[in-house]
Amino acid sequence: MNFQQIFGKSPETEASAPGRVNLLGEHTDYNDGFVLPTAIPQRTTVQLGFSTDGHHHFYSEDLDEQVNILEINHTPSGFASYIFGCIQLLQKQGYTIPPLSLYVKSTVPIGVGLSSSAALEVATLRGLRELLNLPINDVEIAQLGQQAEIQYAGLNCGIMDQMASSLAGTDSMLFLDTRTLERRVIPFPGGAEILVIDSGVHHALAAGSGYNQRRAESEEAARRLGVKALRDITDPQAAESLPEPLRRRARHVITEDNRVLEAVHGVSAKRFGELMNASHASQRNDYEVSVPAVDTLVAILQKTPGVFGARLTGGGFGGASVALVVAGEGRGIATNVLE
Ligand code: GLA
């Protein structure tokens, strides 16, 4: 079913945005720290038109689900919550958003840590900017997308995913300081390419998940250490004074920030891979966001010839692994690993 078949006319405009894979810097963004994602080729596309019955209508091709917003004070659930959140936030900024017909299709896998929700938020906001001529820039789009996620989907996330979806390309990494939003484009390590493999264990990060709990633990650790955010600490020894589990949570964030800062100084693929392996161990042992299926997949990858390093990527509690592998060998390595 396409836009025409669902809504009985052609869309006025269309916009899209990519998912992302994070190479280093996990759970550092809401600690004001450093991240190193890249965009992936998979994208979410949103087609928009004006609705004539006074209500918003959202349709997801992948879910074959239509949500009609008849009651504007009631936030819908699922994919519609992200779109609804973007519209509400724009309205709160003073923009008038007319009733819309909105059609979503996506090749970004859902629930595997590749930011399908950020891709939907950024594509929706790009589409609205285009349709209504809104004077909002790419950073503002990322900020609005993050707020849609926090206020309307219940995930107290950082800004990495939306910044990556809004600003990163697929042929380089985006080094982002999440406190200042200063950023730099960094080439992939020489002679290497990226391989992403899904563990098959899907996650749901929002409300009631370990994700929001980890964020609260990080903030508590920062408070006890007397800093605004864990980003303000560079020596992992500082964490030793904290009680468990705050000690290990803080140690992960501090060492992870240090790994990103080392990686952006143009390290070799071999060294970059070692940093990824250390990041995985830290996520597994200190931050406790991995699951056995991902640990197994990462361990197999780390032992496979041609792999420089591998780790869990994204919010965790399931999802995909990312590996840095010898250029040109990704496909062959994936086939070996999945056998
Ligand atoms: C999710 C969140 C991001 C970030 C990662 C973990 O993807 O949306 O803000 O915190 O988890 O690095």
Coordinates of C-alpha atoms and ligand atoms in Angstrom, one line a residue:
M1 CA 0.0 0.0 0.0
N2 CA 1.5 3.3 -1.0
F3 CA 0.6 6.9 0.0
Q4 CA -1.9 7.2 -2.8
Q5 CA -3.7 4.0 -1.9
I6 CA -3.8 4.9 1.8
F7 CA -4.7 8.6 1.5
G8 CA -6.3 8.8 -1.9
K9 CA -3.9 11.4 -3.4
S10 CA -0.2 12.0 -4.0
P11 CA 2.1 13.3 -1.2
E12 CA 3.2 17.0 -1.3
T13 CA 6.8 16.2 -0.3
E14 CA 9.1 13.5 0.9
A15 CA 12.2 13.4 3.1
S16 CA 14.5 10.8 4.5
A17 CA 17.2 10.2 7.1
P18 CA 19.7 7.4 7.9
G19 CA 20.1 5.1 10.9
R20 CA 23.6 5.2 12.5
V21 CA 26.1 2.8 14.0
N22 CA 28.3 4.0 16.8
L23 CA 31.9 2.9 16.6
L24 CA 33.1 4.1 20.0
G25 CA 31.7 6.2 22.9
E26 CA 28.7 4.2 24.3
H27 CA 26.6 5.7 27.1
T28 CA 28.9 8.8 27.1
D29 CA 26.5 11.2 25.4
Y30 CA 24.1 11.7 28.4
N31 CA 27.3 12.2 30.5
D32 CA 28.3 15.2 28.3
G33 CA 31.0 13.1 26.7
F34 CA 32.4 12.1 23.3
V35 CA 31.0 9.8 20.6
L36 CA 32.1 8.5 17.3
P37 CA 29.2 7.3 15.1
T38 CA 28.7 7.0 11.3
A39 CA 25.5 7.0 9.3
I40 CA 24.5 3.6 7.8
P41 CA 23.1 3.2 4.2
Q42 CA 19.7 2.1 5.6
R43 CA 17.2 5.0 5.7
T44 CA 13.7 6.0 6.9
T45 CA 11.6 7.9 4.4
V46 CA 8.6 10.0 5.3
Q47 CA 6.0 11.3 2.7
L48 CA 3.7 14.1 3.8
G49 CA 0.5 15.7 2.5
F50 CA -2.2 17.8 4.0
S51 CA -5.1 16.0 5.6
T52 CA -8.6 17.4 4.8
D53 CA -10.6 16.1 7.7
G54 CA -9.0 18.1 10.5
H55 CA -7.0 15.2 12.0
H56 CA -3.4 13.9 11.7
H57 CA -3.1 10.4 10.1
F58 CA 0.1 8.4 10.3
Y59 CA 0.7 5.2 8.4
S60 CA 3.7 2.8 8.7
E61 CA 4.3 0.6 5.7
D62 CA 6.6 -1.8 7.7
L63 CA 4.1 -2.3 10.4
D64 CA 1.0 -2.0 8.1
E65 CA -0.5 0.1 10.8
Q66 CA -2.4 3.4 10.7
V67 CA -2.8 5.7 13.7
N68 CA -5.4 8.5 13.6
I69 CA -4.8 11.4 16.0
L70 CA -8.4 12.3 17.0
E71 CA -7.5 13.5 20.5
I72 CA -4.6 15.9 20.5
N73 CA -4.1 15.7 24.3
H74 CA -3.4 12.0 24.2
T75 CA 0.1 10.8 23.1
P76 CA -0.1 7.7 20.9
S77 CA 2.2 4.7 21.4
G78 CA 4.6 3.0 19.0
F79 CA 5.9 4.6 15.8
A80 CA 3.3 7.4 16.0
S81 CA 4.6 8.7 19.3
Y82 CA 7.8 9.9 17.7
I83 CA 6.0 11.7 14.9
F84 CA 3.4 13.1 17.2
G85 CA 6.2 14.3 19.5
C86 CA 7.9 16.2 16.7
I87 CA 4.7 17.9 15.7
Q88 CA 3.9 18.9 19.3
L89 CA 7.3 20.3 19.9
L90 CA 7.2 22.4 16.8
Q91 CA 3.8 23.7 17.9
K92 CA 5.2 24.6 21.3
Q93 CA 7.9 26.6 19.5
G94 CA 5.2 28.7 18.0
Y95 CA 4.9 27.0 14.5
T96 CA 1.5 26.2 13.2
I97 CA 1.3 22.6 11.9
P98 CA -1.8 21.9 9.8
P99 CA -3.5 18.4 10.0
L100 CA -1.2 16.0 8.1
S101 CA -1.3 12.7 6.3
L102 CA 2.1 11.1 6.8
Y103 CA 3.4 7.8 5.4
V104 CA 6.5 6.1 6.8
K105 CA 8.7 3.4 5.2
S106 CA 12.1 2.3 6.4
T107 CA 15.0 0.0 5.8
V108 CA 16.5 0.7 9.2
P109 CA 16.0 -2.4 11.4
I110 CA 14.0 -1.8 14.5
G111 CA 15.2 -2.5 18.0
V112 CA 18.8 -3.5 17.2
G113 CA 20.7 -0.4 18.3
L114 CA 20.9 1.3 14.8
S115 CA 18.7 4.3 15.7
S116 CA 15.5 3.5 13.8
S117 CA 13.7 6.0 16.1
A118 CA 16.2 8.9 15.5
A119 CA 15.9 8.2 11.7
L120 CA 12.1 8.5 12.0
E121 CA 12.4 11.7 14.0
V122 CA 14.9 13.4 11.7
A123 CA 13.1 12.3 8.6
T124 CA 9.8 13.6 10.0
L125 CA 11.3 17.0 11.0
R126 CA 13.1 17.3 7.6
G127 CA 9.8 16.6 5.9
L128 CA 8.0 19.2 8.0
R129 CA 10.7 21.8 7.4
E130 CA 10.4 21.2 3.6
L131 CA 6.6 21.1 3.6
L132 CA 6.1 24.2 5.8
N133 CA 9.3 26.1 5.0
L134 CA 10.3 26.1 8.7
P135 CA 13.5 28.0 9.5
I136 CA 15.1 25.2 11.5
N137 CA 18.7 24.0 10.9
D138 CA 20.1 20.5 11.2
V139 CA 21.3 20.8 14.8
E140 CA 17.9 22.1 15.8
I141 CA 16.3 19.1 14.1
A142 CA 18.6 16.8 16.1
Q143 CA 17.7 18.7 19.4
L144 CA 13.9 18.5 18.6
G145 CA 14.2 14.8 17.7
Q146 CA 16.0 14.1 21.0
Q147 CA 13.2 15.9 22.9
A148 CA 10.5 14.0 21.1
E149 CA 12.2 10.8 22.2
I150 CA 12.5 12.0 25.9
Q151 CA 9.2 13.7 26.3
Y152 CA 6.9 11.5 24.1
A153 CA 8.6 8.1 23.8
G154 CA 9.9 7.9 27.4
L155 CA 13.6 7.3 26.7
N156 CA 15.8 9.7 28.6
C157 CA 18.4 9.5 25.8
G158 CA 21.4 11.7 24.9
I159 CA 21.8 13.5 21.6
M160 CA 24.2 11.2 19.7
D161 CA 21.6 9.3 17.6
Q162 CA 19.7 12.4 16.3
M163 CA 23.0 14.3 15.6
A164 CA 24.4 11.3 13.7
S165 CA 21.2 10.9 11.7
S166 CA 21.0 14.6 11.0
L167 CA 24.6 15.3 10.3
A168 CA 26.8 12.2 9.7
G169 CA 27.7 10.7 6.4
T170 CA 28.3 7.0 5.5
D171 CA 31.9 7.4 4.4
S172 CA 33.4 8.9 7.6
M173 CA 32.9 9.1 11.3
L174 CA 31.4 12.1 13.2
F175 CA 33.4 13.0 16.2
L176 CA 31.0 14.8 18.5
D177 CA 31.5 16.6 21.8
T178 CA 28.0 16.2 23.2
R179 CA 28.4 19.1 25.7
T180 CA 29.3 21.8 23.2
L181 CA 28.0 20.0 20.0
E182 CA 31.4 20.8 18.4
R183 CA 32.1 18.2 15.8
R184 CA 34.7 17.0 13.3
V185 CA 34.5 14.6 10.4
I186 CA 37.1 11.8 10.9
P187 CA 38.1 9.3 8.3
F188 CA 37.8 5.6 9.0
P189 CA 41.1 4.0 10.0
G190 CA 43.2 3.1 6.9
G191 CA 42.6 -0.3 5.3
A192 CA 39.5 -1.0 7.2
E193 CA 35.7 -1.2 6.8
I194 CA 32.7 -1.5 9.1
L195 CA 30.7 -4.7 9.6
V196 CA 27.4 -4.7 11.6
I197 CA 25.8 -8.0 12.6
D198 CA 22.5 -8.3 14.5
S199 CA 22.5 -10.7 17.5
G200 CA 18.9 -11.4 17.0
V201 CA 18.0 -10.3 20.6
H202 CA 16.0 -7.2 20.2
H203 CA 15.8 -4.5 22.8
A204 CA 13.2 -2.0 23.9
L205 CA 15.0 0.8 25.7
A206 CA 12.1 3.1 26.8
A207 CA 10.2 3.3 30.1
G208 CA 11.2 0.9 32.8
S209 CA 14.4 -0.3 31.0
G210 CA 17.9 -0.5 32.3
Y211 CA 18.8 2.4 30.0
N212 CA 17.1 5.1 32.1
Q213 CA 18.4 3.4 35.3
R214 CA 22.0 3.6 33.9
R215 CA 21.6 7.2 33.2
A216 CA 20.3 7.9 36.7
E217 CA 23.3 5.9 38.1
S218 CA 25.7 8.0 36.0
E219 CA 24.2 11.2 37.3
E220 CA 24.4 10.0 40.8
A221 CA 28.1 9.1 40.4
A222 CA 28.8 12.6 39.0
R223 CA 26.9 14.2 41.9
R224 CA 28.9 12.3 44.4
L225 CA 32.2 13.1 42.7
G226 CA 31.2 16.8 42.7
V227 CA 31.2 17.3 39.0
K228 CA 28.5 18.5 36.6
A229 CA 28.9 15.3 34.5
L230 CA 31.2 12.3 34.3
R231 CA 32.8 13.9 31.3
D232 CA 34.6 16.3 33.6
I233 CA 36.7 13.4 35.0
T234 CA 39.6 12.0 33.0
D235 CA 41.3 9.8 35.6
P236 CA 39.5 6.5 36.1
Q237 CA 41.1 6.3 39.6
A238 CA 38.6 8.9 40.7
A239 CA 35.8 6.4 40.5
E240 CA 37.4 4.1 43.1
S241 CA 36.0 6.1 46.0
L242 CA 32.4 5.4 44.9
P243 CA 30.2 2.5 46.2
E244 CA 29.2 -0.3 43.8
P245 CA 27.6 -0.2 41.3
L246 CA 28.4 3.5 40.8
R247 CA 32.1 2.8 40.8
R248 CA 31.9 0.5 37.8
R249 CA 29.4 2.7 36.0
A250 CA 31.6 5.8 36.4
R251 CA 34.7 3.8 35.4
H252 CA 33.0 2.7 32.1
V253 CA 32.1 6.3 31.2
I254 CA 35.5 7.8 32.1
T255 CA 37.5 5.1 30.2
E256 CA 35.1 5.2 27.3
D257 CA 35.5 8.9 26.8
N258 CA 39.3 8.4 26.9
R259 CA 39.0 5.7 24.3
V260 CA 37.2 8.0 21.9
L261 CA 39.7 10.8 22.5
E262 CA 42.5 8.4 21.7
A263 CA 40.8 7.1 18.6
V264 CA 40.3 10.5 17.0
H265 CA 44.0 11.1 16.9
G266 CA 44.3 9.0 13.8
V267 CA 45.2 5.6 15.3
S268 CA 45.9 2.5 13.1
A269 CA 43.1 0.0 12.4
K270 CA 44.8 -2.4 14.8
R271 CA 44.8 0.1 17.7
F272 CA 41.2 1.2 16.9
G273 CA 40.2 -2.5 17.0
E274 CA 41.8 -2.9 20.4
L275 CA 39.9 0.2 21.7
M276 CA 36.7 -1.4 20.5
N277 CA 37.5 -4.7 22.3
A278 CA 38.2 -2.8 25.5
S279 CA 34.9 -0.9 25.0
H280 CA 33.0 -4.1 24.8
A281 CA 34.6 -5.5 28.0
S282 CA 33.8 -2.3 29.8
Q283 CA 30.2 -2.3 28.6
R284 CA 29.9 -6.0 29.6
N285 CA 31.6 -5.9 33.0
D286 CA 31.3 -2.3 34.3
Y287 CA 28.2 -0.8 32.6
E288 CA 26.4 -4.2 32.4
V289 CA 24.5 -3.4 29.2
S290 CA 25.4 -6.4 27.2
V291 CA 23.5 -9.8 27.0
P292 CA 24.9 -13.3 26.5
A293 CA 24.0 -13.5 22.8
V294 CA 25.8 -10.3 22.0
D295 CA 28.8 -11.4 24.1
T296 CA 29.0 -14.6 22.1
L297 CA 28.7 -12.9 18.8
V298 CA 31.4 -10.3 19.8
A299 CA 33.7 -13.1 21.1
I300 CA 33.4 -15.0 17.8
L301 CA 34.1 -11.8 15.8
Q302 CA 37.1 -10.9 17.9
K303 CA 38.7 -14.4 17.1
T304 CA 37.9 -14.3 13.4
P305 CA 40.9 -13.5 11.1
G306 CA 40.5 -10.1 9.4
V307 CA 38.7 -8.6 12.4
F308 CA 40.6 -5.7 14.1
G309 CA 38.0 -5.4 16.9
A310 CA 34.3 -5.8 17.8
R311 CA 31.8 -4.5 20.3
L312 CA 28.2 -4.1 21.3
T313 CA 26.8 -1.0 19.6
G314 CA 23.9 1.3 20.6
G315 CA 21.8 1.4 23.8
G316 CA 22.5 -2.3 24.7
F317 CA 20.3 -4.9 26.4
G318 CA 20.4 -6.8 23.0
G319 CA 20.9 -5.5 19.5
A320 CA 23.8 -5.5 17.1
S321 CA 27.5 -5.7 17.2
V322 CA 29.9 -3.6 15.2
A323 CA 33.3 -4.8 14.0
L324 CA 36.2 -3.1 12.3
V325 CA 37.5 -5.5 9.6
V326 CA 40.0 -5.6 6.8
A327 CA 38.7 -3.5 3.8
G328 CA 36.9 -5.6 1.3
E329 CA 36.5 -8.6 3.7
G330 CA 33.3 -7.7 5.5
R331 CA 31.0 -9.8 3.5
G332 CA 33.2 -12.9 3.7
I333 CA 33.7 -12.5 7.4
A334 CA 29.9 -12.1 8.0
T335 CA 29.3 -15.3 6.0
N336 CA 31.9 -17.2 8.2
V337 CA 30.6 -15.9 11.4
L338 CA 26.9 -16.6 10.6
E339 CA 27.6 -20.2 9.5
Ligands
GLA1 C1 20.8 5.0 22.7 C2 20.5 6.5 23.0 C3 21.8 7.3 22.8 C4 23.0 6.8 23.5 C5 23.1 5.3 23.2 C6 24.2 4.6 24.1 O1 21.1 4.8 21.3 O2 19.5 7.0 22.2 O3 21.5 8.7 23.2 O4 23.0 7.0 24.9 O5 21.9 4.6 23.5 O6 25.5 5.1 23.7

